[in-house]
Amino acid sequence: AQSVTQLGSHVSVSEGALVLLRCNYSSSVPPYLFWYVQYPNQGLQLLLKYTSAATLVKGINGFEAEFKKSETSFHLTKPSAHMSDAAEYFCAVSYSGGSNYKLTFGKGTLLTVNP
Amino acid sequence: DTEVTQTPKHLVMGMTNKKSLKCEQHMGHRAMYWYKQKAKKPPELMFVYSYEKLSINESVPSRFSPECPNSSLLNLHLHALQPEDSALYLCASSQDQGRPIYFGPGTRLTVT
């Protein structure tokens, strides 16, 4: 069975500081991994995806994530936080086996950015 | 273009009402989804349509009835809902399994 664990339900950083949001996955087969962002009262927006190509994935808004199979991790980073990055971030996993379209989400991490 | 549109944006309905949520995508995606999201929680999968056929029903109560009239449209018919069904209902689509799922802006549903 696949699962996703996001460490830290709330992360607070200062504007201009490094953003690091942690995600660990559990999957018995090669996973597809995604990061989504949700701003208040909006839907989820895809930030980036890992689909077994390059292990360092660049996304929108300056975010990137690195797939580390040995650590079963897919942490999200941004070198310098901006006030507009304040939102809820979800890590999600699906896998390539069978006809399963299911996307398993982590519980989410709320990012606040302090001026 | 990665846009999924949903109408209405907000809906308030009584427990005896019948209403429908609508979703549309023009990306040629073959899979469409309904998710339910409660406050401060991740989205929960309700239904998946693959090539216009219902492929996954996550044991959703029958007061929620999905419909896929064609490859671009997805509806969710609502009847006799309960106050605990109040939530953000998200429609989504994807090209295929394992591909990114693109979400619409959601319908904020309040059941009174």
XYZ file of C-alpha atoms in Angstrom, chain A residues 6-79:
74
model
C 4.498 15.114 5.638
C 6.633 16.046 8.610
C 5.355 19.176 10.276
C 1.782 20.321 9.924
C 2.920 23.945 10.196
C 6.174 25.544 9.040
C 6.953 29.201 9.650
C 9.797 31.049 7.895
C 10.907 34.633 7.474
C 10.660 36.341 4.123
C 13.862 35.620 2.184
C 14.672 32.479 4.169
C 14.976 28.952 2.837
C 11.755 26.974 2.585
C 11.977 23.230 3.286
C 8.827 21.111 3.395
C 9.366 17.429 4.073
C 7.670 14.479 2.428
C 8.395 10.774 2.815
C 6.586 8.134 0.837
C 5.948 4.443 1.148
C 5.337 2.508 -2.030
C 6.042 -1.076 -3.021
C 6.478 -0.108 -6.682
C 8.110 2.883 -8.377
C 6.069 5.914 -7.420
C 4.885 9.011 -9.154
C 5.232 11.929 -6.752
C 3.633 15.348 -6.792
C 3.535 18.560 -4.804
C 0.407 20.692 -4.825
C -0.235 24.123 -3.334
C -3.600 25.392 -2.126
C -4.230 29.053 -1.429
C -7.183 29.965 0.811
C -10.584 29.267 -0.762
C -9.033 27.906 -3.941
C -8.451 24.549 -5.593
C -5.140 22.693 -5.676
C -2.454 23.850 -8.087
C 0.236 21.474 -9.315
C 3.682 22.746 -8.286
C 5.827 19.949 -9.696
C 5.910 16.242 -10.460
C 8.373 13.348 -10.412
C 7.668 10.627 -12.948
C 10.964 8.645 -12.995
C 12.949 11.017 -15.201
C 15.384 13.474 -13.547
C 15.603 13.145 -9.776
C 15.822 16.919 -9.296
C 12.544 18.397 -10.405
C 11.956 22.087 -10.961
C 8.474 23.479 -10.604
C 6.639 26.748 -10.755
C 7.230 29.796 -8.551
C 10.889 28.865 -7.906
C 10.155 25.605 -6.092
C 12.065 22.393 -6.655
C 12.131 18.908 -5.156
C 14.615 16.073 -5.151
C 13.623 12.420 -5.352
C 15.864 10.324 -3.083
C 15.048 6.652 -3.393
C 17.448 5.606 -0.613
C 15.660 7.920 1.810
C 12.167 7.470 0.270
C 11.887 11.235 0.335
C 10.657 13.989 -1.949
C 11.252 17.199 -0.015
C 10.165 20.555 -1.442
C 12.521 23.530 -1.300
C 12.702 27.154 -2.321
C 15.845 29.225 -1.709
